[in-house]
Amino acid sequence: ELSPSKFQLSDDWIQSIKKVTREVATQLGLPEDQLQAKPYKLLLYERGGFFLPHRDSEKLGRMIGSLVIVLPTSFSGGELVVRHGSSQETFSFPEASSGEAANYVAFYGDCEHEIRRVTRGRRIALTYNLTLKKPRKSKTQSSDSPDSASDVLAQSIGSWIIARPGEPLVFALEHQYTERGLAVDLLKGVDRSVAKLVIAAAEKSGCRAHLAQVS
């Protein structure tokens, strides 16, 4: 493995990564103007090389995931397997393994993943840490429609308060978060939409919404 100080990337490559990062933001449901890809390592897997199942640590502040770009070389094996909950996806990088073009995969930091054993040739991958820039402060815009989702949820919260005064109402999120990564603007995927809806409904019903870890 090589750290970014040991290799150079061309301006064309850097521009291509910026385009890929915008595509990744859309695919992962993240703000396109906030997602950044920062080079982490260049990795060489020779025949017999593999990486056991693991989760990436938060190497940088506001890190939310990883981007893996497999470069075009001739190899077999070396599939990337990504798991989240009961879902599993396997990526074989057909263009990269045949030497035709690079392939990329991006995933959230709480996804378990592994590299299966390379059976032929050399697999070369360039990895990036995905981070989110802090959002610009703006006034929260809420829907004035009485039939909006937040209004309906606010009514349900009001009923909960009457039936169970003082008892917290808990909404479980899909992804796992560290204490450092537990912030509204760092939530992943559908969790972002859920949090915005709950926070808006809580405000309308005179409640406070908090993010918390449960053990």
mmCIF file of C-alpha atoms in Angstrom:
data_model
loop_
_atom_site.group_PDB
_atom_site.id
_atom_site.type_symbol
_atom_site.label_atom_id
_atom_site.label_comp_id
_atom_site.label_asym_id
_atom_site.label_seq_id
_atom_site.Cartn_x
_atom_site.Cartn_y
_atom_site.Cartn_z
ATOM 1 C CA GLU A 1 0.000 0.000 0.000
ATOM 2 C CA LEU A 2 1.090 3.570 -0.714
ATOM 3 C CA SER A 3 -0.022 6.766 1.011
ATOM 4 C CA PRO A 4 -0.939 9.817 -1.151
ATOM 5 C CA SER A 5 2.484 11.355 -0.495
ATOM 6 C CA LYS A 6 4.052 8.485 -2.467
ATOM 7 C CA PHE A 7 2.174 8.986 -5.746
ATOM 8 C CA GLN A 8 0.789 11.760 -7.974
ATOM 9 C CA LEU A 9 -2.571 12.131 -9.702
ATOM 10 C CA SER A 10 -3.087 14.083 -12.923
ATOM 11 C CA ASP A 11 -5.417 17.069 -13.190
ATOM 12 C CA ASP A 12 -7.654 15.083 -15.555
ATOM 13 C CA TRP A 13 -7.930 12.287 -13.000
ATOM 14 C CA ILE A 14 -8.786 14.745 -10.219
ATOM 15 C CA GLN A 15 -11.550 16.272 -12.350
ATOM 16 C CA SER A 16 -12.894 12.795 -13.122
ATOM 17 C CA ILE A 17 -13.017 12.002 -9.409
ATOM 18 C CA LYS A 18 -14.984 15.189 -8.767
ATOM 19 C CA LYS A 19 -17.537 14.038 -11.347
ATOM 20 C CA VAL A 20 -17.685 10.575 -9.800
ATOM 21 C CA THR A 21 -18.149 12.136 -6.353
ATOM 22 C CA ARG A 22 -21.181 14.069 -7.578
ATOM 23 C CA GLU A 23 -22.637 10.846 -8.985
ATOM 24 C CA VAL A 24 -21.948 9.058 -5.688
ATOM 25 C CA ALA A 25 -23.668 11.830 -3.719
ATOM 26 C CA THR A 26 -26.807 11.386 -5.814
ATOM 27 C CA GLN A 27 -26.702 7.592 -5.496
ATOM 28 C CA LEU A 28 -26.215 7.710 -1.710
ATOM 29 C CA GLY A 29 -28.789 10.450 -1.131
ATOM 30 C CA LEU A 30 -26.247 13.017 0.058
ATOM 31 C CA PRO A 31 -25.892 16.746 -0.743
ATOM 32 C CA GLU A 32 -23.968 17.010 -4.011
ATOM 33 C CA ASP A 33 -22.245 20.263 -3.000
ATOM 34 C CA GLN A 34 -21.004 18.881 0.322
ATOM 35 C CA LEU A 35 -19.544 15.452 -0.478
ATOM 36 C CA GLN A 36 -15.755 15.339 -0.871
ATOM 37 C CA ALA A 37 -13.430 12.474 -1.850
ATOM 38 C CA LYS A 38 -9.994 12.604 -0.223
ATOM 39 C CA PRO A 39 -7.260 10.174 -1.397
ATOM 40 C CA TYR A 40 -6.443 7.549 1.225
ATOM 41 C CA LYS A 41 -4.257 4.781 -0.235
ATOM 42 C CA LEU A 42 -3.163 3.012 -3.389
ATOM 43 C CA LEU A 43 -3.496 -0.728 -2.765
ATOM 44 C CA LEU A 44 -1.882 -3.604 -4.650
ATOM 45 C CA TYR A 45 -3.293 -7.114 -4.224
ATOM 46 C CA GLU A 46 -1.070 -9.767 -5.781
ATOM 47 C CA ARG A 47 -2.114 -13.373 -6.369
ATOM 48 C CA GLY A 48 -3.379 -14.794 -3.076
ATOM 49 C CA GLY A 49 -4.081 -11.344 -1.619
ATOM 50 C CA PHE A 50 -7.357 -10.707 0.228
ATOM 51 C CA PHE A 51 -8.907 -8.616 3.036
ATOM 52 C CA LEU A 52 -11.090 -10.197 5.726
ATOM 53 C CA PRO A 53 -14.541 -8.709 6.574
ATOM 54 C CA HIS A 54 -14.236 -5.354 8.354
ATOM 55 C CA ARG A 55 -15.698 -1.873 8.655
ATOM 56 C CA ASP A 56 -13.728 1.273 7.846
ATOM 57 C CA SER A 57 -12.862 3.472 10.808
ATOM 58 C CA GLU A 58 -13.550 7.228 10.788
ATOM 59 C CA LYS A 59 -10.092 8.385 9.761
ATOM 60 C CA LEU A 60 -11.172 11.996 9.233
ATOM 61 C CA GLY A 61 -13.640 14.363 10.832
ATOM 62 C CA ARG A 62 -17.098 14.214 9.215
ATOM 63 C CA MET A 63 -16.150 11.041 7.333
ATOM 64 C CA ILE A 64 -19.239 9.213 6.078
ATOM 65 C CA GLY A 65 -17.994 6.449 3.791
ATOM 66 C CA SER A 66 -15.450 5.144 1.305
ATOM 67 C CA LEU A 67 -14.907 5.224 -2.439
ATOM 68 C CA VAL A 68 -12.958 2.362 -4.062
ATOM 69 C CA ILE A 69 -11.724 2.675 -7.642
ATOM 70 C CA VAL A 70 -10.263 -0.488 -9.154
ATOM 71 C CA LEU A 71 -7.821 0.347 -11.948
ATOM 72 C CA PRO A 72 -7.650 -1.548 -15.248
ATOM 73 C CA THR A 73 -5.230 -4.472 -14.937
ATOM 74 C CA SER A 74 -5.585 -8.129 -15.824
ATOM 75 C CA PHE A 75 -6.672 -10.207 -12.800
ATOM 76 C CA SER A 76 -9.177 -12.763 -11.571
ATOM 77 C CA GLY A 77 -10.905 -12.986 -8.208
ATOM 78 C CA GLY A 78 -10.598 -10.011 -5.856
ATOM 79 C CA GLU A 79 -14.351 -9.391 -5.699
ATOM 80 C CA LEU A 80 -15.578 -6.779 -3.235
ATOM 81 C CA VAL A 81 -18.443 -7.986 -1.029
ATOM 82 C CA VAL A 82 -20.428 -5.269 0.798
ATOM 83 C CA ARG A 83 -22.997 -6.055 3.501
ATOM 84 C CA HIS A 84 -25.526 -3.891 5.333
ATOM 85 C CA GLY A 85 -28.029 -5.606 7.590
ATOM 86 C CA SER A 86 -29.520 -8.506 5.629
ATOM 87 C CA SER A 87 -28.441 -7.064 2.254
ATOM 88 C CA GLN A 88 -25.301 -8.141 0.422
ATOM 89 C CA GLU A 89 -23.816 -7.034 -2.898
ATOM 90 C CA THR A 90 -20.828 -8.536 -4.726
ATOM 91 C CA PHE A 91 -18.812 -6.435 -7.182
ATOM 92 C CA SER A 92 -16.490 -8.211 -9.633
ATOM 93 C CA PHE A 93 -15.243 -5.133 -11.570
ATOM 94 C CA PRO A 94 -15.470 -6.724 -15.057
ATOM 95 C CA GLU A 95 -14.001 -3.786 -17.015
ATOM 96 C CA ALA A 96 -11.116 -3.317 -14.589
ATOM 97 C CA SER A 97 -10.243 -7.027 -14.352
ATOM 98 C CA SER A 98 -10.101 -7.290 -18.168
ATOM 99 C CA GLY A 99 -7.856 -4.218 -18.410
ATOM 100 C CA GLU A 100 -10.468 -2.147 -20.268
ATOM 101 C CA ALA A 101 -11.475 0.619 -17.829
ATOM 102 C CA ALA A 102 -11.671 1.570 -14.164
ATOM 103 C CA ASN A 103 -14.679 0.601 -12.021
ATOM 104 C CA TYR A 104 -15.799 2.231 -8.787
ATOM 105 C CA VAL A 105 -17.912 1.374 -5.750
ATOM 106 C CA ALA A 106 -18.942 3.683 -2.898
ATOM 107 C CA PHE A 107 -20.477 2.653 0.413
ATOM 108 C CA TYR A 108 -21.246 4.024 3.867
ATOM 109 C CA GLY A 109 -18.755 3.542 6.684
ATOM 110 C CA ASP A 110 -21.004 1.204 8.686
ATOM 111 C CA CYS A 111 -21.143 -1.328 5.842
ATOM 112 C CA GLU A 112 -19.096 -4.468 6.437
ATOM 113 C CA HIS A 113 -16.973 -5.395 3.427
ATOM 114 C CA GLU A 114 -14.260 -7.797 2.344
ATOM 115 C CA ILE A 115 -11.953 -8.464 -0.603
ATOM 116 C CA ARG A 116 -12.006 -12.047 -1.806
ATOM 117 C CA ARG A 117 -8.771 -13.763 -2.731
ATOM 118 C CA VAL A 118 -7.088 -12.711 -5.980
ATOM 119 C CA THR A 119 -6.540 -15.889 -8.018
ATOM 120 C CA ARG A 120 -4.601 -14.436 -10.962
ATOM 121 C CA GLY A 121 -2.688 -11.282 -11.843
ATOM 122 C CA ARG A 122 -2.563 -8.072 -9.797
ATOM 123 C CA ARG A 123 -5.512 -6.051 -8.514
ATOM 124 C CA ILE A 124 -4.769 -2.337 -8.029
ATOM 125 C CA ALA A 125 -7.248 -0.076 -6.233
ATOM 126 C CA LEU A 126 -7.221 3.603 -5.342
ATOM 127 C CA THR A 127 -9.242 4.323 -2.204
ATOM 128 C CA TYR A 128 -10.770 7.594 -1.016
ATOM 129 C CA ASN A 129 -12.346 8.728 2.245
ATOM 130 C CA LEU A 130 -15.745 10.354 1.687
ATOM 131 C CA THR A 131 -16.421 13.335 3.938
ATOM 132 C CA LEU A 132 -19.145 15.954 4.139
ATOM 133 C CA LYS A 133 -18.407 19.655 4.296
ATOM 134 C CA LYS A 134 -20.379 21.557 6.914
ATOM 135 C CA PRO A 135 -23.603 22.903 5.368
ATOM 136 C CA ARG A 136 -24.222 26.580 4.998
ATOM 137 C CA LYS A 137 -26.623 27.957 7.562
ATOM 138 C CA SER A 138 -30.087 28.539 6.125
ATOM 139 C CA LYS A 139 -33.558 29.046 7.456
ATOM 140 C CA THR A 140 -35.562 25.849 7.730
ATOM 141 C CA GLN A 141 -38.361 25.739 5.208
ATOM 142 C CA SER A 142 -41.424 23.748 6.233
ATOM 143 C CA SER A 143 -44.557 22.919 4.293
ATOM 144 C CA ASP A 144 -47.682 24.954 5.061
ATOM 145 C CA SER A 145 -49.959 22.226 3.701
ATOM 146 C CA PRO A 146 -52.153 20.710 6.438
ATOM 147 C CA ASP A 147 -51.779 17.342 4.701
ATOM 148 C CA SER A 148 -47.965 17.380 4.686
ATOM 149 C CA ALA A 149 -46.162 14.397 6.182
ATOM 150 C CA SER A 150 -44.791 16.454 9.058
ATOM 151 C CA ASP A 151 -48.311 17.630 9.997
ATOM 152 C CA VAL A 152 -49.634 14.086 10.000
ATOM 153 C CA LEU A 153 -46.698 12.922 12.126
ATOM 154 C CA ALA A 154 -47.131 15.894 14.476
ATOM 155 C CA GLN A 155 -50.730 14.826 15.088
ATOM 156 C CA SER A 156 -49.567 11.298 15.905
ATOM 157 C CA ILE A 157 -46.921 12.661 18.280
ATOM 158 C CA GLY A 158 -49.612 14.745 19.962
ATOM 159 C CA SER A 159 -51.713 11.616 20.497
ATOM 160 C CA TRP A 160 -48.670 9.836 21.950
ATOM 161 C CA ILE A 161 -48.097 12.684 24.418
ATOM 162 C CA ILE A 162 -51.714 12.473 25.632
ATOM 163 C CA ALA A 163 -51.604 8.685 26.004
ATOM 164 C CA ARG A 164 -48.079 8.401 27.443
ATOM 165 C CA PRO A 165 -47.037 11.745 28.962
ATOM 166 C CA GLY A 166 -43.310 11.969 29.681
ATOM 167 C CA GLU A 167 -42.460 8.723 27.870
ATOM 168 C CA PRO A 168 -39.934 9.152 25.010
ATOM 169 C CA LEU A 169 -40.993 8.231 21.486
ATOM 170 C CA VAL A 170 -38.145 6.492 19.654
ATOM 171 C CA PHE A 171 -37.551 6.286 15.890
ATOM 172 C CA ALA A 172 -34.878 3.734 14.977
ATOM 173 C CA LEU A 173 -32.428 4.609 12.175
ATOM 174 C CA GLU A 174 -31.172 2.121 9.595
ATOM 175 C CA HIS A 175 -27.446 2.828 9.816
ATOM 176 C CA GLN A 176 -24.957 2.590 12.669
ATOM 177 C CA TYR A 177 -23.172 5.712 13.928
ATOM 178 C CA THR A 178 -20.233 6.482 16.168
ATOM 179 C CA GLU A 179 -20.581 9.167 18.803
ATOM 180 C CA ARG A 180 -18.508 11.530 16.657
ATOM 181 C CA GLY A 181 -20.595 10.829 13.558
ATOM 182 C CA LEU A 182 -23.990 11.205 15.232
ATOM 183 C CA ALA A 183 -25.195 14.528 13.809
ATOM 184 C CA VAL A 184 -28.202 15.398 11.668
ATOM 185 C CA ASP A 185 -26.126 16.587 8.716
ATOM 186 C CA LEU A 186 -24.002 13.406 8.810
ATOM 187 C CA LEU A 187 -26.881 10.928 8.663
ATOM 188 C CA LYS A 188 -26.801 8.338 5.895
ATOM 189 C CA GLY A 189 -29.335 7.474 3.193
ATOM 190 C CA VAL A 190 -32.989 7.374 4.224
ATOM 191 C CA ASP A 191 -31.990 8.316 7.801
ATOM 192 C CA ARG A 192 -31.543 11.912 6.613
ATOM 193 C CA SER A 193 -35.120 12.116 5.345
ATOM 194 C CA VAL A 194 -36.517 10.455 8.465
ATOM 195 C CA ALA A 195 -34.642 12.849 10.765
ATOM 196 C CA LYS A 196 -35.825 15.949 8.871
ATOM 197 C CA LEU A 197 -39.415 14.728 9.036
ATOM 198 C CA VAL A 198 -39.258 13.867 12.760
ATOM 199 C CA ILE A 199 -37.551 17.142 13.694
ATOM 200 C CA ALA A 200 -40.142 19.201 11.774
ATOM 201 C CA ALA A 201 -43.009 17.259 13.359
ATOM 202 C CA ALA A 202 -41.491 17.565 16.837
ATOM 203 C CA GLU A 203 -41.265 21.337 16.491
ATOM 204 C CA LYS A 204 -44.930 21.534 15.435
ATOM 205 C CA SER A 205 -46.006 19.414 18.414
ATOM 206 C CA GLY A 206 -43.920 21.340 20.957
ATOM 207 C CA CYS A 207 -41.381 18.543 21.522
ATOM 208 C CA ARG A 208 -37.616 18.255 21.326
ATOM 209 C CA ALA A 209 -35.909 15.759 19.031
ATOM 210 C CA HIS A 210 -32.543 14.282 20.004
ATOM 211 C CA LEU A 211 -30.122 11.867 18.348
ATOM 212 C CA ALA A 212 -28.930 9.118 20.694
ATOM 213 C CA GLN A 213 -27.092 5.803 20.772
ATOM 214 C CA VAL A 214 -28.866 2.879 22.416
ATOM 215 C CA SER A 215 -27.033 -0.023 24.037
#
